[in-house]
Short mmCIF file of C-alpha atoms in Angstrom, two decimals:
data_model
loop_
_atom_site.label_atom_id
_atom_site.label_comp_id
_atom_site.label_asym_id
_atom_site.label_seq_id
_atom_site.Cartn_x
_atom_site.Cartn_y
_atom_site.Cartn_z
CA GLU J 181 24.18 18.44 56.46
CA VAL J 182 22.00 20.22 54.14
CA ALA J 183 22.22 16.98 51.79
CA ALA J 184 21.38 15.08 54.79
CA ALA J 185 18.32 17.21 56.24
CA ALA J 186 15.98 17.50 52.95
CA ALA J 187 16.69 13.89 52.09
CA ALA J 188 15.43 12.43 55.11
CA ASP J 189 13.49 15.03 56.11
CA GLN J 190 11.41 14.30 52.12
CA GLY J 191 11.92 10.77 52.95
CA THR J 192 9.96 11.27 56.15
CA GLU J 193 7.15 13.87 54.83
CA ALA J 194 6.81 11.27 51.46
CA GLY J 195 6.13 7.83 53.76
CA GLU J 196 3.30 9.82 55.76
CA GLY J 197 1.87 10.96 52.91
CA GLU J 198 1.84 8.69 49.53
CA ASP J 199 -1.23 10.21 47.91
CA ARG J 200 0.07 12.88 47.75
CA PRO J 201 -0.97 14.35 44.44
CA ALA J 202 1.90 14.15 42.44
CA GLU J 203 1.08 17.60 41.16
CA GLU J 204 1.55 19.20 44.69
CA SER J 205 4.53 21.29 45.18
CA LYS J 206 7.45 19.23 46.10
CA LEU J 207 8.38 22.54 48.82
CA GLN J 208 5.88 21.13 50.88
CA GLU J 209 7.50 17.34 51.18
CA TYR J 210 9.53 20.28 53.72
CA SER J 211 8.79 20.64 57.21
CA ASP J 212 8.94 24.33 58.33
CA GLN J 213 11.25 23.08 61.20
CA VAL J 214 14.14 21.75 58.69
CA LEU J 215 13.34 24.64 55.66
CA ALA J 216 14.32 26.44 59.12
CA TYR J 217 17.34 24.22 59.45
CA MET J 218 18.90 24.31 56.33
CA ASN J 219 19.32 27.65 55.52
CA LYS J 220 20.82 27.71 58.56
CA ILE J 221 23.47 25.01 57.87
CA ALA J 222 23.74 27.35 54.28
CA MET J 223 24.04 31.02 55.77
CA GLU J 224 26.61 29.20 58.07
CA MET J 225 28.72 28.19 55.18
CA ILE J 226 28.06 30.99 53.34
CA SER J 227 29.66 33.28 56.01
CA GLY J 228 32.25 30.84 56.75
CA GLY J 229 33.66 30.95 53.06
CA HIS J 230 32.39 27.41 51.63
CA GLU J 231 29.17 28.76 49.39
CA PHE J 232 30.88 27.29 45.57
CA GLU J 233 30.94 23.88 48.07
CA CYS J 234 27.32 24.55 49.77
CA ARG J 235 25.97 25.25 46.55
CA GLU J 236 27.58 22.00 45.01
CA ILE J 237 26.46 19.94 47.51
CA TYR J 238 22.83 21.67 47.63
CA MET J 239 22.77 20.53 43.96
CA THR J 240 23.28 17.26 43.89
CA CYS J 241 21.28 16.22 46.38
CA ARG J 242 18.75 18.80 45.00
CA MET J 243 19.08 16.74 40.90
CA HIS J 244 19.30 13.49 43.18
CA ILE J 245 16.06 13.02 44.12
CA ILE J 246 14.47 15.46 40.76
CA GLY J 247 16.26 12.46 39.38
CA GLU J 248 14.31 9.99 41.61
CA THR J 249 11.01 11.64 41.58
CA LEU J 250 11.45 11.43 37.73
CA LYS J 251 12.22 8.96 37.11
CA ASN J 252 8.82 7.17 39.76
CA LEU J 253 6.80 8.96 37.53
CA GLY J 254 7.93 6.59 34.25
CA PHE J 255 10.51 9.42 32.70
CA GLU J 256 13.95 7.78 31.63
CA LYS J 257 16.96 9.21 30.43
CA ILE J 258 17.31 8.34 26.42
CA SER J 259 19.91 9.49 23.80
CA ILE J 260 19.16 11.31 20.59
CA ASP J 261 21.15 8.63 19.06
CA ASP J 262 19.41 6.22 21.60
CA ALA J 263 15.71 7.04 20.63
CA GLN J 264 16.95 7.36 16.81
CA LYS J 265 18.26 3.29 17.09
CA MET J 266 14.58 2.41 19.21
CA PRO J 267 11.49 0.87 17.06
CA TRP J 268 8.66 3.38 16.78
CA GLU J 269 6.45 1.24 18.96
CA LEU J 270 9.43 2.38 21.60
CA LEU J 271 9.22 5.57 21.08
CA GLU J 272 5.29 5.80 21.31
CA ARG J 273 4.82 4.12 23.75
CA ASP J 274 6.54 6.29 25.80
CA ILE J 275 5.60 9.23 24.52
CA PRO J 276 2.32 10.34 26.38
CA PRO J 277 5.12 9.57 29.96
CA TRP J 278 7.14 12.13 28.40
CA ILE J 279 4.10 14.86 27.85
CA THR J 280 2.43 14.10 32.07
CA ILE J 281 6.38 14.88 32.49
CA PHE J 282 7.38 16.97 30.80
CA LYS J 283 3.48 18.95 31.73
CA GLN J 284 4.23 18.93 35.24
CA CYS J 285 7.85 19.81 35.48
CA ALA J 286 7.22 23.04 33.64
CA ASN J 287 4.52 23.93 35.45
CA VAL J 288 4.61 22.37 39.70
CA HIS J 289 8.59 20.81 39.82
CA PHE J 290 10.40 23.98 38.01
CA PRO J 291 8.20 26.68 40.31
CA ALA J 292 8.92 24.63 43.33
CA GLU J 293 12.06 24.87 43.16
CA ARG J 294 12.96 27.84 42.84
CA LYS J 295 10.75 28.66 45.38
CA LEU J 296 13.11 26.37 47.07
CA ALA J 297 16.26 27.64 46.60
CA GLU J 298 15.35 31.02 47.47
CA THR J 299 13.67 30.24 50.91
CA ILE J 300 17.35 28.34 51.31
CA PHE J 301 19.55 30.51 50.34
CA SER J 302 17.21 33.92 50.84
CA GLY J 303 19.37 37.02 50.18
CA HIS J 304 21.79 36.07 48.57
CA PRO J 305 19.81 35.93 44.98
CA SER J 306 22.28 35.36 42.37
CA LEU J 307 23.84 31.75 43.98
CA TYR J 308 19.94 30.80 43.62
CA GLU J 309 19.77 31.97 40.90
CA THR J 310 22.40 29.81 39.74
CA ILE J 311 21.15 27.06 40.95
CA ILE J 312 18.15 27.58 39.38
CA THR J 313 19.54 28.41 36.18
CA ASN J 314 22.50 24.95 36.65
CA LEU J 315 19.23 21.86 37.65
CA ALA J 316 16.71 23.83 34.55
CA ARG J 317 19.80 23.44 31.94
CA GLY J 318 20.29 19.47 32.33
CA LEU J 319 16.61 18.79 33.10
CA PHE J 320 15.53 20.72 29.60
CA ILE J 321 18.82 18.68 27.74
CA GLN J 322 16.73 14.97 29.35
CA PHE J 323 13.64 16.45 28.02
CA LEU J 324 14.54 17.84 24.32
CA ASN J 325 16.57 14.85 23.87
CA PHE J 326 13.16 12.58 23.27
CA PRO J 327 11.35 14.85 20.67
CA GLU J 328 15.04 15.83 18.73
CA ALA J 329 14.99 12.36 18.77
CA ALA J 330 11.51 11.78 17.59
CA ALA J 331 11.48 14.87 14.73
CA PHE J 332 14.56 12.83 13.35
CA CYS J 333 13.20 8.62 12.88
CA LYS J 334 11.31 8.36 9.57
CA LEU J 335 8.01 10.02 9.07
CA THR J 336 5.61 8.28 8.10
CA THR J 337 1.56 9.16 7.99
CA GLU J 338 0.39 6.85 11.34
CA LYS J 339 3.19 9.34 13.59
CA LEU J 340 0.91 12.31 13.17
CA PHE J 341 -0.66 12.55 16.19
CA LYS J 342 1.89 12.05 18.82
CA PHE J 343 4.74 14.41 16.71
CA LEU J 344 1.10 17.57 17.30
CA ASP J 345 1.33 16.39 20.82
CA MET J 346 3.88 16.86 21.32
CA TYR J 347 4.19 20.07 18.88
CA GLU J 348 0.87 21.29 21.98
CA ALA J 349 2.98 19.98 25.09
CA LEU J 350 5.93 21.78 23.55
CA ARG J 351 3.63 25.10 22.47
CA ASP J 352 1.99 25.30 26.63
CA ASN J 353 3.88 24.73 28.92
CA LEU J 354 6.97 27.23 27.77
CA PHE J 355 5.04 30.41 30.39
CA ALA J 356 6.32 29.36 33.29
CA ILE J 357 9.87 29.86 31.96
CA ASP J 358 10.42 33.70 32.24
CA SER J 359 8.76 34.09 35.72
CA VAL J 360 11.26 30.92 37.22
CA PHE J 361 14.55 31.12 35.67
CA PRO J 362 16.69 34.07 35.82
CA GLN J 363 16.09 36.29 32.31
CA GLU J 364 18.92 34.77 30.78
CA CYS J 365 18.40 31.43 31.63
CA ALA J 366 15.00 31.84 30.40
CA ASN J 367 16.38 33.19 27.08
CA GLU J 368 18.29 30.69 26.36
CA LEU J 369 15.59 27.55 27.41
CA ARG J 370 12.81 28.94 24.67
CA THR J 371 15.36 29.05 22.51
CA GLU J 372 15.86 25.45 22.61
CA THR J 373 12.25 25.14 23.01
CA THR J 374 11.37 26.77 20.03
CA THR J 375 14.02 25.24 17.88
CA CYS J 376 12.83 21.79 19.27
CA ARG J 377 9.41 22.91 18.67
CA CYS J 378 9.87 23.39 14.77
CA ARG J 379 11.31 20.76 13.68
CA ILE J 380 9.15 18.70 14.66
CA GLY J 381 6.39 20.61 13.41
CA GLU J 382 8.53 20.56 9.99
CA SER J 383 8.38 17.63 10.47
CA ALA J 384 4.50 16.82 11.49
CA ILE J 385 4.33 19.35 8.25
CA SER J 386 6.21 16.09 6.23
CA ILE J 387 3.51 13.82 7.12
CA PHE J 388 1.08 15.90 6.04
CA CYS J 389 2.22 16.38 3.33
CA ASP J 390 3.11 12.43 2.14
CA LEU J 391 -0.39 12.26 1.89
CA GLU J 392 -0.08 12.83 -1.52
CA ASN J 393 2.02 9.78 -1.65
CA SER J 394 -0.04 7.45 -0.13
CA ILE J 395 -2.57 7.55 -2.08
CA LYS J 396 -0.24 8.04 -5.60
CA SER J 397 0.98 4.17 -3.90
CA ASP J 398 -1.60 2.86 -4.20
CA THR J 399 -2.16 1.48 -7.49
CA GLY J 400 -3.79 -2.09 -7.04
CA LYS J 401 -5.04 -3.22 -9.91
CA THR J 402 -7.72 -5.60 -8.00
CA PRO J 403 -11.56 -4.12 -7.55
CA VAL J 404 -13.35 -4.04 -3.96
CA ALA J 405 -15.97 -6.78 -4.06
CA GLY J 406 -18.75 -5.48 -4.09
CA GLY J 407 -18.18 -1.94 -5.20
CA ALA J 408 -18.29 -1.34 -1.50
CA VAL J 409 -16.07 1.83 0.35
CA HIS J 410 -12.25 1.88 -0.52
CA PRO J 411 -10.31 0.58 1.71
CA LEU J 412 -7.63 3.96 0.64
CA THR J 413 -10.57 5.85 1.27
CA ARG J 414 -11.88 4.73 4.12
CA TYR J 415 -8.18 5.61 5.65
CA ILE J 416 -8.32 8.99 3.91
CA MET J 417 -11.22 10.25 4.79
CA ASN J 418 -10.57 8.96 8.87
CA TYR J 419 -6.87 10.69 8.89
CA LEU J 420 -7.93 14.10 7.78
CA LYS J 421 -11.63 13.76 10.55
CA TYR J 422 -8.79 12.39 13.34
CA ALA J 423 -6.03 15.57 12.38
CA CYS J 424 -9.52 17.74 12.11
CA GLU J 425 -9.12 17.76 16.30
CA TYR J 426 -5.80 19.47 15.95
CA LYS J 427 -7.37 22.37 13.23
CA ASP J 428 -5.75 25.17 15.40
CA THR J 429 -2.15 23.41 16.03
CA ILE J 430 -2.12 22.12 12.75
CA GLU J 431 -2.31 25.33 10.98
CA GLN J 432 0.30 27.34 13.68
CA VAL J 433 2.29 24.70 12.86
CA PHE J 434 1.79 25.22 8.66
CA LYS J 435 1.51 29.14 9.24
CA ASP J 436 5.01 29.06 12.02
CA HIS J 437 7.08 25.98 10.92
CA SER J 438 6.69 25.11 7.30
CA LYS J 439 10.28 25.51 5.30
CA ILE J 440 9.86 22.61 3.35
CA GLU J 441 8.53 22.30 -0.55
CA ARG J 442 6.49 20.59 -1.88
CA ALA J 443 6.84 21.08 -5.68
CA ASP J 444 8.69 17.32 -5.76
CA SER J 445 6.92 15.25 -3.93
CA THR J 446 7.23 12.86 -6.89
CA SER J 447 4.69 12.17 -9.57
CA ARG J 448 3.60 16.31 -9.08
CA PRO J 449 1.25 16.83 -12.55
CA ARG J 450 2.49 19.47 -14.92
CA ASP J 451 -0.33 21.46 -14.23
CA TYR J 452 0.48 21.73 -10.48
CA GLU J 453 0.75 25.36 -9.57
CA SER J 454 -2.69 26.25 -12.59
CA ARG J 455 -4.49 23.37 -9.85
CA SER J 456 -3.80 24.54 -6.71
CA LEU J 457 -4.57 27.90 -7.11
CA LYS J 458 -8.44 26.34 -7.06
CA TYR J 459 -7.22 25.44 -3.26
CA LYS J 460 -6.86 29.16 -2.66
CA LYS J 461 -10.41 30.21 -1.92
CA ASN J 462 -12.71 28.89 0.70
CA ASP J 463 -16.87 29.81 -0.01
CA ALA J 464 -16.35 32.69 0.77
CA GLY J 465 -13.90 34.07 -1.46
CA GLU J 466 -11.23 34.66 1.60
CA ASP J 467 -7.52 32.81 1.72
CA ARG J 468 -7.04 29.09 2.57
CA PRO J 469 -4.92 28.94 4.87
CA PRO J 470 -1.79 26.44 4.18
CA PHE J 471 -3.19 24.23 5.28
CA GLN J 472 -6.78 23.80 4.59
CA GLU J 473 -5.24 24.43 0.58
CA GLN J 474 -3.47 21.02 1.55
CA LEU J 475 -6.01 19.12 2.77
CA MET J 476 -8.36 20.36 0.38
CA ARG J 477 -5.00 19.27 -2.32
CA ILE J 478 -5.38 15.83 -0.28
CA MET J 479 -8.90 15.58 -1.33
CA ASP J 480 -8.89 16.49 -4.94
CA LEU J 481 -6.49 14.19 -5.95
CA LEU J 482 -8.39 11.18 -3.41
CA ASP J 483 -11.01 12.02 -6.29
CA SER J 484 -8.82 11.50 -9.02
CA ALA J 485 -7.74 7.88 -7.39
CA ILE J 486 -10.92 6.44 -6.35
CA GLU J 487 -11.98 7.82 -9.64
CA ALA J 488 -9.56 6.01 -11.12
CA LYS J 489 -9.93 3.20 -9.51
CA SER J 490 -13.90 2.61 -10.83
CA LYS J 491 -12.36 1.81 -14.09
CA LEU J 492 -11.26 -1.69 -12.49
CA TYR J 493 -15.04 -2.78 -12.79
CA LYS J 494 -15.72 -4.08 -16.29
CA ASP J 495 -19.46 -3.68 -15.40
CA ILE J 496 -20.56 0.44 -15.53
CA SER J 497 -23.36 -0.69 -13.29
CA LEU J 498 -21.02 -1.83 -10.74
CA SER J 499 -18.93 0.62 -11.38
CA CYS J 500 -21.94 3.48 -10.42
CA ILE J 501 -22.30 1.97 -7.59
CA PHE J 502 -19.07 1.52 -6.69
CA MET J 503 -18.89 5.65 -7.21
CA MET J 504 -21.91 6.01 -5.16
CA ASN J 505 -20.68 4.43 -2.01
CA ASN J 506 -17.87 6.10 -1.85
CA GLY J 507 -18.88 9.49 -2.48
CA ARG J 508 -21.34 9.09 0.26
CA TYR J 509 -18.82 7.64 2.54
CA MET J 510 -16.54 11.47 1.76
CA LEU J 511 -19.93 13.62 2.38
CA GLN J 512 -20.76 11.83 5.76
CA LYS J 513 -17.26 11.44 7.01
CA ILE J 514 -17.56 15.79 6.16
CA LYS J 515 -20.43 16.61 7.49
CA GLY J 516 -20.70 14.51 10.66
CA THR J 517 -17.43 16.01 11.86
CA VAL J 518 -18.16 19.86 12.30
CA GLU J 519 -14.31 21.31 11.34
CA LEU J 520 -13.53 19.61 8.18
CA HIS J 521 -17.18 20.61 6.94
CA LYS J 522 -15.84 23.64 7.60
CA VAL J 523 -12.69 23.00 6.03
CA VAL J 524 -13.97 21.72 2.53
CA GLY J 525 -17.64 23.60 2.77
CA ASP J 526 -21.31 23.78 1.83
CA ASN J 527 -19.69 23.94 -2.15
CA TRP J 528 -17.26 20.74 -2.40
CA CYS J 529 -20.69 18.86 -0.26
CA ARG J 530 -23.06 20.24 -3.18
CA LYS J 531 -20.96 18.62 -6.07
CA ARG J 532 -20.25 15.93 -4.81
CA SER J 533 -23.97 15.44 -3.90
CA SER J 534 -25.06 16.48 -7.24
CA ASP J 535 -22.43 13.81 -8.25
CA VAL J 536 -23.68 11.41 -6.66
CA ARG J 537 -26.37 11.51 -7.74
CA ASN J 538 -25.65 11.08 -11.49
CA TYR J 539 -24.16 8.25 -10.81
CA HIS J 540 -27.35 6.69 -9.34
CA LYS J 541 -29.05 8.36 -12.53
CA SER J 542 -26.21 5.75 -15.12
CA TYR J 543 -26.58 3.30 -13.32
CA GLN J 544 -30.73 3.52 -13.33
CA ARG J 545 -30.20 3.62 -16.74
CA GLU J 546 -27.37 2.13 -17.13
CA THR J 547 -29.21 -1.86 -15.48
CA TRP J 548 -32.68 -0.79 -15.08
CA THR J 549 -33.55 1.32 -18.27
CA LYS J 550 -32.26 -2.03 -20.56
CA LEU J 551 -34.70 -4.67 -18.13
CA LEU J 552 -37.32 -2.00 -19.20
CA GLY J 553 -36.43 -2.02 -23.27
CA CYS J 554 -37.56 -6.33 -22.70
CA ILE J 555 -41.60 -4.74 -22.25
CA SER J 556 -41.69 -2.51 -23.99
CA ASN J 557 -44.56 -2.42 -27.04
CA ASP J 558 -42.16 -2.53 -29.90
CA GLY J 559 -42.65 -4.79 -32.50
CA LEU J 560 -46.20 -7.10 -30.49
CA ASN J 561 -48.82 -5.63 -32.71
CA VAL J 562 -49.45 -5.76 -36.02
CA ARG J 563 -52.04 -4.41 -37.79
CA GLY J 564 -54.05 -4.68 -34.15
CA LYS J 565 -53.20 -7.83 -33.76
CA VAL J 566 -50.02 -9.23 -30.67
CA VAL J 567 -47.54 -11.66 -31.81
CA LYS J 568 -47.90 -13.81 -29.58
CA PRO J 569 -44.16 -15.32 -30.20
CA VAL J 570 -42.92 -11.82 -29.41
CA LEU J 571 -44.17 -11.28 -26.24
CA LYS J 572 -43.43 -14.85 -25.53
CA GLU J 573 -39.85 -14.25 -26.71
CA LYS J 574 -40.51 -9.94 -24.20
CA PHE J 575 -41.16 -12.28 -21.45
CA LYS J 576 -38.05 -14.63 -21.98
CA SER J 577 -36.00 -12.25 -22.11
CA PHE J 578 -37.55 -9.83 -19.03
CA ASN J 579 -37.12 -13.01 -17.44
CA ALA J 580 -33.66 -13.92 -18.01
CA MET J 581 -32.17 -10.57 -17.73
CA PHE J 582 -34.15 -9.53 -14.53
CA ASP J 583 -32.99 -13.56 -12.92
CA GLU J 584 -29.28 -12.43 -14.09
CA ILE J 585 -29.23 -8.87 -12.65
CA HIS J 586 -31.08 -10.21 -9.12
CA ARG J 587 -27.91 -12.62 -9.04
CA THR J 588 -25.03 -9.97 -9.84
CA GLN J 589 -26.35 -7.54 -7.62
CA SER J 590 -27.16 -8.92 -4.43
CA THR J 591 -23.74 -9.77 -4.38
CA TRP J 592 -22.80 -5.79 -4.53
CA VAL J 593 -22.68 -4.27 -1.62
CA VAL J 594 -24.11 -0.55 0.01
CA TYR J 595 -23.33 -0.65 2.75
CA ASP J 596 -24.99 2.75 3.70
CA LYS J 597 -28.78 2.14 5.20
CA GLN J 598 -29.83 5.12 3.92
CA LEU J 599 -28.59 5.22 0.51
CA GLN J 600 -29.77 1.38 0.55
CA SER J 601 -32.59 2.52 0.32
CA GLU J 602 -33.16 5.93 -2.11
CA LEU J 603 -31.88 3.15 -4.28
CA ARG J 604 -34.20 -0.76 -4.06
CA VAL J 605 -36.88 2.68 -3.53
CA SER J 606 -36.02 4.71 -6.52
CA ILE J 607 -35.99 0.52 -8.68
CA ALA J 608 -39.20 -0.17 -7.52
CA SER J 609 -40.94 2.97 -8.58
CA VAL J 610 -39.42 2.71 -12.29
CA VAL J 611 -39.28 -1.44 -12.89
CA ILE J 612 -43.17 -2.43 -10.86
CA PRO J 613 -45.89 -0.09 -11.89
CA ALA J 614 -44.65 -0.49 -15.86
CA TYR J 615 -44.19 -4.57 -15.10
CA ARG J 616 -47.59 -4.56 -13.74
CA SER J 617 -48.93 -2.53 -16.60
CA PHE J 618 -46.90 -4.71 -19.31
CA LEU J 619 -48.76 -7.71 -16.63
CA GLY J 620 -52.03 -6.37 -17.00
CA ARG J 621 -52.48 -5.29 -20.17
CA TYR J 622 -50.19 -8.59 -22.07
CA SER J 623 -50.48 -11.57 -19.97
CA GLN J 624 -54.71 -13.02 -21.08
CA TYR J 625 -52.93 -13.36 -24.60
CA LEU J 626 -50.73 -16.59 -22.89
CA ASP J 627 -52.90 -19.77 -23.15
CA PRO J 628 -53.94 -20.23 -19.27
CA GLY J 629 -52.23 -23.20 -18.15
CA ARG J 630 -48.59 -24.42 -18.97
CA GLN J 631 -47.98 -21.62 -21.10
CA THR J 632 -48.38 -18.62 -18.63
CA GLU J 633 -46.50 -20.58 -15.80
CA LYS J 634 -43.72 -21.71 -18.66
CA TYR J 635 -43.50 -17.41 -19.82
CA ILE J 636 -45.17 -15.28 -16.92
CA LYS J 637 -42.19 -16.16 -13.88
CA PHE J 638 -42.65 -13.35 -11.51
CA GLN J 639 -45.76 -11.02 -10.14
CA ALA J 640 -45.54 -7.60 -9.62
CA GLU J 641 -45.09 -8.56 -5.60
CA ASP J 642 -41.94 -11.24 -6.44
CA ILE J 643 -40.62 -8.31 -8.09
CA GLU J 644 -40.34 -5.74 -5.01
CA THR J 645 -39.44 -8.69 -3.29
CA TYR J 646 -36.20 -9.18 -4.96
CA ILE J 647 -35.34 -5.98 -5.32
CA ASP J 648 -35.82 -5.88 -1.53
CA ASP J 649 -32.39 -8.42 -1.78
CA LEU J 650 -30.25 -6.33 -3.85
CA PHE J 651 -26.90 -5.07 -2.29
CA ASP J 652 -26.68 -7.27 1.24
CA GLY J 653 -24.10 -7.91 0.03
CA ASN J 654 -25.05 -11.88 0.10
CA PRO J 655 -24.86 -14.56 -3.04
CA GLY J 656 -27.95 -15.35 -4.66
CA GLY J 657 -29.85 -13.78 -3.09
CA LYS J 658 -31.44 -14.19 0.41
CA LYS J 659 -35.13 -15.32 -0.62
CA THR J 660 -33.86 -17.09 -3.46
#
């Protein structure tokens, strides 16, 4: 009768309040009249010596109702064996609803179940505590099966953030346990949940540390076209940016659950221990938390990988463009992410900015200093007279080299508009005044007409126009 009254009244109330928020107490689904009726029936059965039957009927009824409620919310029972056989895409899809339902149960449904049991079995605390204990144990096993299974699946880098979401759910939604459940049950549930959370945490650490192997395994020997930002740089920097949105959680995970010795990570360099010392201190000289230390290790490894990939370019100037592109991209990601900037620090950013400037200077020297060598004064004057064959050869050399530079470097890529502008301005400031001066001083020594047209291919304004073609990734330049 208790079961029948509960089920009938729940159906009536649910029909009347279909728009009721999911978070509303389940106790409110029963009218005061029905609650009083169920309490009366329970007291009659207990006083008549049918306490066991009353308890079993009540728990069966409630387990069915709770099961239907969870099913309507999208929760499906999944065994560890079944979950381990599921493709990650399906398991990943079920993580957000699992988190939502776990939060609702911890903060709404379990407290409501306790209040309902206290109301119906008022005056019999040992009985309603037994009931809520049995209900909780059954439900928690179902809930914890899901993250337990996820922790044993194949770990890959893209799974980190879902693991952290589950970790936070398990960490942040247990405050009601002590107030809802009897102490022995609460201790048991807390232990079970903590064990599960540790497995999730250790898996998260393993995933994050495995970024090292992701970098090392990128052994492609084909250089990125046009010296653009390498896909590895984009992937790692965006990954670290997103990881720092979980910074407090990851730091806690590393602090509390790091039981993994990473010294066996593949291809550790022999000087790993001595090199790792440089990651232990931040700009203020304070010890870095383990997560930050690992992040800096990954940044250093990415640096080394990108430098190695720059050697794939036969053209030194293009190699410099590649290093500028990647260095600037890393800086932008760091400075645009407050938490990542805090971890990396100003000293690292200053060094990276200095490196980018040095690559800029190397590029300038390798390309444009050589070009200006074509229009130097060397060999032009003999006994105070301009040697016209030498002058003609200098114009020819300049024209040929500038044509080649324009043809080649207009296919190179600098996506960052500020860096692109800086490069063009610095090139123009060096080349145009020197060429204008050479032209003004020596063009008069060429015969007007065909000779001038043959050897003076560019005016200073033309040079500026062609410089504006560079680094657009446009074969041949957009203005030719």
